[in-house]
Amino acid sequence: MKKQMITVTIEVRAPIEQIWNQWNDPTDIRQWNNINNDWHTPLVQNDLRTGGQFLYRMGTKDGRFSFDFTGKYDEVKEHKYISYTLTSGRIASIAFSQDYPVIITETFEPDNEPSVEEQRDFCQAILRSFKKYAESRHD
């Protein structure tokens, strides 16, 4: 049986080179990787290469909830595509269109909890945060 996947997309009005760098640089990731102003990502480790590993520590600023988003990169094609497997075994990919504006498409295997809708909304909120960050820093 084929596993259900969730797909979220967003259009970003910035050059692909800038988008790629801001999507993958730990300093930038700490700025945009949140769903709202009550969340943050205080720790990011990112070895962006096929076989490299990543860790994003995400949580609420008040410390009531946090989790580590960790995994290993399966494939990295600069400015185009990233696929990875989370420590839990779930798979995901991110595609970057080569047009302007850039369309970012993230597809991932959902966890058992929370609901599929909540997971989709969470990821869409992060994409909106990235869009706002990238477009406000567009050269």
PDB file of C-alpha atoms in Angstrom:
ATOM      1  CA  MET A   1       0.000   0.000   0.000  1.00  0.00           C
ATOM      2  CA  LYS A   2       1.352   3.397  -0.990  1.00  0.00           C
ATOM      3  CA  LYS A   3       1.919   5.763   1.907  1.00  0.00           C
ATOM      4  CA  GLN A   4      -0.036   8.990   2.045  1.00  0.00           C
ATOM      5  CA  MET A   5       2.119  12.056   1.395  1.00  0.00           C
ATOM      6  CA  ILE A   6       1.507  15.710   2.224  1.00  0.00           C
ATOM      7  CA  THR A   7       2.509  18.410  -0.267  1.00  0.00           C
ATOM      8  CA  VAL A   8       2.766  22.131   0.439  1.00  0.00           C
ATOM      9  CA  THR A   9       3.929  24.845  -1.956  1.00  0.00           C
ATOM     10  CA  ILE A  10       4.742  28.519  -1.971  1.00  0.00           C
ATOM     11  CA  GLU A  11       5.858  31.117  -4.491  1.00  0.00           C
ATOM     12  CA  VAL A  12       8.873  33.221  -3.485  1.00  0.00           C
ATOM     13  CA  ARG A  13       9.903  36.378  -5.335  1.00  0.00           C
ATOM     14  CA  ALA A  14      13.674  36.182  -4.986  1.00  0.00           C
ATOM     15  CA  PRO A  15      16.519  34.714  -7.075  1.00  0.00           C
ATOM     16  CA  ILE A  16      17.064  30.962  -6.770  1.00  0.00           C
ATOM     17  CA  GLU A  17      20.658  31.446  -5.556  1.00  0.00           C
ATOM     18  CA  GLN A  18      19.462  33.598  -2.654  1.00  0.00           C
ATOM     19  CA  ILE A  19      16.600  31.226  -1.863  1.00  0.00           C
ATOM     20  CA  TRP A  20      18.911  28.194  -1.858  1.00  0.00           C
ATOM     21  CA  ASN A  21      21.396  29.892   0.462  1.00  0.00           C
ATOM     22  CA  GLN A  22      18.755  31.166   2.888  1.00  0.00           C
ATOM     23  CA  TRP A  23      16.958  27.810   2.906  1.00  0.00           C
ATOM     24  CA  ASN A  24      20.150  25.960   3.876  1.00  0.00           C
ATOM     25  CA  ASP A  25      22.353  28.330   5.904  1.00  0.00           C
ATOM     26  CA  PRO A  26      22.027  27.684   9.683  1.00  0.00           C
ATOM     27  CA  THR A  27      22.151  31.415  10.499  1.00  0.00           C
ATOM     28  CA  ASP A  28      19.248  32.096   8.135  1.00  0.00           C
ATOM     29  CA  ILE A  29      17.310  28.984   9.172  1.00  0.00           C
ATOM     30  CA  ARG A  30      17.271  30.175  12.800  1.00  0.00           C
ATOM     31  CA  GLN A  31      15.569  33.374  11.593  1.00  0.00           C
ATOM     32  CA  TRP A  32      12.772  31.961   9.444  1.00  0.00           C
ATOM     33  CA  ASN A  33      12.095  28.386  10.639  1.00  0.00           C
ATOM     34  CA  ASN A  34       9.058  29.025  12.836  1.00  0.00           C
ATOM     35  CA  ILE A  35       5.293  28.885  12.551  1.00  0.00           C
ATOM     36  CA  ASN A  36       4.645  32.139  14.420  1.00  0.00           C
ATOM     37  CA  ASN A  37       6.315  34.580  16.814  1.00  0.00           C
ATOM     38  CA  ASP A  38       5.837  32.184  19.759  1.00  0.00           C
ATOM     39  CA  TRP A  39       8.157  29.602  18.153  1.00  0.00           C
ATOM     40  CA  HIS A  40      11.866  29.557  17.397  1.00  0.00           C
ATOM     41  CA  THR A  41      14.680  27.323  16.185  1.00  0.00           C
ATOM     42  CA  PRO A  42      17.578  28.004  18.573  1.00  0.00           C
ATOM     43  CA  LEU A  43      19.887  25.268  17.242  1.00  0.00           C
ATOM     44  CA  VAL A  44      20.606  24.290  13.638  1.00  0.00           C
ATOM     45  CA  GLN A  45      23.265  21.906  12.350  1.00  0.00           C
ATOM     46  CA  ASN A  46      23.189  21.358   8.596  1.00  0.00           C
ATOM     47  CA  ASP A  47      25.689  19.276   6.593  1.00  0.00           C
ATOM     48  CA  LEU A  48      24.045  19.835   3.200  1.00  0.00           C
ATOM     49  CA  ARG A  49      25.402  17.055   0.985  1.00  0.00           C
ATOM     50  CA  THR A  50      24.269  13.602  -0.033  1.00  0.00           C
ATOM     51  CA  GLY A  51      24.831  11.494   3.087  1.00  0.00           C
ATOM     52  CA  GLY A  52      25.082  14.576   5.320  1.00  0.00           C
ATOM     53  CA  GLN A  53      22.987  14.975   8.445  1.00  0.00           C
ATOM     54  CA  PHE A  54      20.868  17.782   9.857  1.00  0.00           C
ATOM     55  CA  LEU A  55      19.347  18.793  13.175  1.00  0.00           C
ATOM     56  CA  TYR A  56      16.860  21.606  13.766  1.00  0.00           C
ATOM     57  CA  ARG A  57      15.828  22.078  17.403  1.00  0.00           C
ATOM     58  CA  MET A  58      12.401  23.695  17.288  1.00  0.00           C
ATOM     59  CA  GLY A  59      10.124  24.774  20.091  1.00  0.00           C
ATOM     60  CA  THR A  60       8.040  27.375  21.801  1.00  0.00           C
ATOM     61  CA  LYS A  61       9.928  30.364  23.169  1.00  0.00           C
ATOM     62  CA  ASP A  62       8.410  29.792  26.622  1.00  0.00           C
ATOM     63  CA  GLY A  63      10.059  26.337  26.724  1.00  0.00           C
ATOM     64  CA  ARG A  64       6.836  24.362  27.170  1.00  0.00           C
ATOM     65  CA  PHE A  65       7.337  22.312  24.014  1.00  0.00           C
ATOM     66  CA  SER A  66      10.328  21.439  21.852  1.00  0.00           C
ATOM     67  CA  PHE A  67      11.524  18.728  19.509  1.00  0.00           C
ATOM     68  CA  ASP A  68      14.518  17.849  17.359  1.00  0.00           C
ATOM     69  CA  PHE A  69      13.882  17.559  13.623  1.00  0.00           C
ATOM     70  CA  THR A  70      16.739  15.289  12.510  1.00  0.00           C
ATOM     71  CA  GLY A  71      17.679  13.166   9.559  1.00  0.00           C
ATOM     72  CA  LYS A  72      20.044  12.378   6.719  1.00  0.00           C
ATOM     73  CA  TYR A  73      20.167  13.796   3.192  1.00  0.00           C
ATOM     74  CA  ASP A  74      19.530  11.165   0.517  1.00  0.00           C
ATOM     75  CA  GLU A  75      20.068  13.446  -2.486  1.00  0.00           C
ATOM     76  CA  VAL A  76      21.098  17.073  -2.935  1.00  0.00           C
ATOM     77  CA  LYS A  77      21.011  18.818  -6.331  1.00  0.00           C
ATOM     78  CA  GLU A  78      22.131  22.412  -5.859  1.00  0.00           C
ATOM     79  CA  HIS A  79      19.411  25.008  -6.517  1.00  0.00           C
ATOM     80  CA  LYS A  80      16.988  22.229  -7.556  1.00  0.00           C
ATOM     81  CA  TYR A  81      16.180  19.429  -5.160  1.00  0.00           C
ATOM     82  CA  ILE A  82      16.734  17.980  -1.683  1.00  0.00           C
ATOM     83  CA  SER A  83      15.484  14.612  -0.441  1.00  0.00           C
ATOM     84  CA  TYR A  84      15.989  13.251   3.036  1.00  0.00           C
ATOM     85  CA  THR A  85      14.995  10.569   5.488  1.00  0.00           C
ATOM     86  CA  LEU A  86      14.088  11.591   9.014  1.00  0.00           C
ATOM     87  CA  THR A  87      15.456   9.675  11.991  1.00  0.00           C
ATOM     88  CA  SER A  88      11.948   8.196  12.365  1.00  0.00           C
ATOM     89  CA  GLY A  89      12.251   6.682   8.869  1.00  0.00           C
ATOM     90  CA  ARG A  90       9.766   9.041   7.224  1.00  0.00           C
ATOM     91  CA  ILE A  91      10.815  10.470   3.850  1.00  0.00           C
ATOM     92  CA  ALA A  92      10.561  13.979   2.433  1.00  0.00           C
ATOM     93  CA  SER A  93      11.671  16.096  -0.506  1.00  0.00           C
ATOM     94  CA  ILE A  94      11.879  19.750  -1.437  1.00  0.00           C
ATOM     95  CA  ALA A  95      11.891  20.931  -5.062  1.00  0.00           C
ATOM     96  CA  PHE A  96      12.842  24.426  -6.202  1.00  0.00           C
ATOM     97  CA  SER A  97      11.615  25.614  -9.607  1.00  0.00           C
ATOM     98  CA  GLN A  98      14.145  27.356 -11.812  1.00  0.00           C
ATOM     99  CA  ASP A  99      11.737  30.093 -12.880  1.00  0.00           C
ATOM    100  CA  TYR A 100      11.095  33.479 -11.298  1.00  0.00           C
ATOM    101  CA  PRO A 101       9.262  33.607  -9.015  1.00  0.00           C
ATOM    102  CA  VAL A 102      10.586  30.383  -7.526  1.00  0.00           C
ATOM    103  CA  ILE A 103       8.043  27.752  -6.525  1.00  0.00           C
ATOM    104  CA  ILE A 104       9.110  25.692  -3.510  1.00  0.00           C
ATOM    105  CA  THR A 105       7.314  22.348  -3.233  1.00  0.00           C
ATOM    106  CA  GLU A 106       7.757  20.306  -0.081  1.00  0.00           C
ATOM    107  CA  THR A 107       6.423  16.741   0.036  1.00  0.00           C
ATOM    108  CA  PHE A 108       6.638  14.593   3.145  1.00  0.00           C
ATOM    109  CA  GLU A 109       5.346  11.452   4.744  1.00  0.00           C
ATOM    110  CA  PRO A 110       3.192  12.442   7.729  1.00  0.00           C
ATOM    111  CA  ASP A 111       3.759  11.281  11.265  1.00  0.00           C
ATOM    112  CA  ASN A 112       0.997   9.345  13.062  1.00  0.00           C
ATOM    113  CA  GLU A 113       0.221  12.433  15.190  1.00  0.00           C
ATOM    114  CA  PRO A 114      -0.896  15.194  15.015  1.00  0.00           C
ATOM    115  CA  SER A 115      -3.542  15.073  12.264  1.00  0.00           C
ATOM    116  CA  VAL A 116      -2.590  15.336   8.600  1.00  0.00           C
ATOM    117  CA  GLU A 117      -4.286  18.753   8.475  1.00  0.00           C
ATOM    118  CA  GLU A 118      -2.269  20.026  11.452  1.00  0.00           C
ATOM    119  CA  GLN A 119       0.977  18.768   9.912  1.00  0.00           C
ATOM    120  CA  ARG A 120       0.111  20.401   6.568  1.00  0.00           C
ATOM    121  CA  ASP A 121      -0.756  23.683   8.303  1.00  0.00           C
ATOM    122  CA  PHE A 122       2.485  23.571  10.340  1.00  0.00           C
ATOM    123  CA  CYS A 123       4.627  23.123   7.226  1.00  0.00           C
ATOM    124  CA  GLN A 124       2.672  25.722   5.255  1.00  0.00           C
ATOM    125  CA  ALA A 125       3.212  28.221   8.095  1.00  0.00           C
ATOM    126  CA  ILE A 126       6.958  27.572   7.951  1.00  0.00           C
ATOM    127  CA  LEU A 127       6.936  28.126   4.175  1.00  0.00           C
ATOM    128  CA  ARG A 128       5.075  31.423   4.676  1.00  0.00           C
ATOM    129  CA  SER A 129       7.689  32.451   7.230  1.00  0.00           C
ATOM    130  CA  PHE A 130      10.462  31.600   4.760  1.00  0.00           C
ATOM    131  CA  LYS A 131       8.743  33.595   1.988  1.00  0.00           C
ATOM    132  CA  LYS A 132       8.456  36.660   4.225  1.00  0.00           C
ATOM    133  CA  TYR A 133      12.109  36.329   5.276  1.00  0.00           C
ATOM    134  CA  ALA A 134      13.476  35.783   1.757  1.00  0.00           C
ATOM    135  CA  GLU A 135      11.416  38.498   0.090  1.00  0.00           C
ATOM    136  CA  SER A 136      12.320  41.057   2.765  1.00  0.00           C
ATOM    137  CA  ARG A 137      16.012  40.385   2.074  1.00  0.00           C
ATOM    138  CA  HIS A 138      15.790  40.314  -1.715  1.00  0.00           C
ATOM    139  CA  ASP A 139      18.670  42.238  -3.285  1.00  0.00           C
TER     140      ASP A 139
END
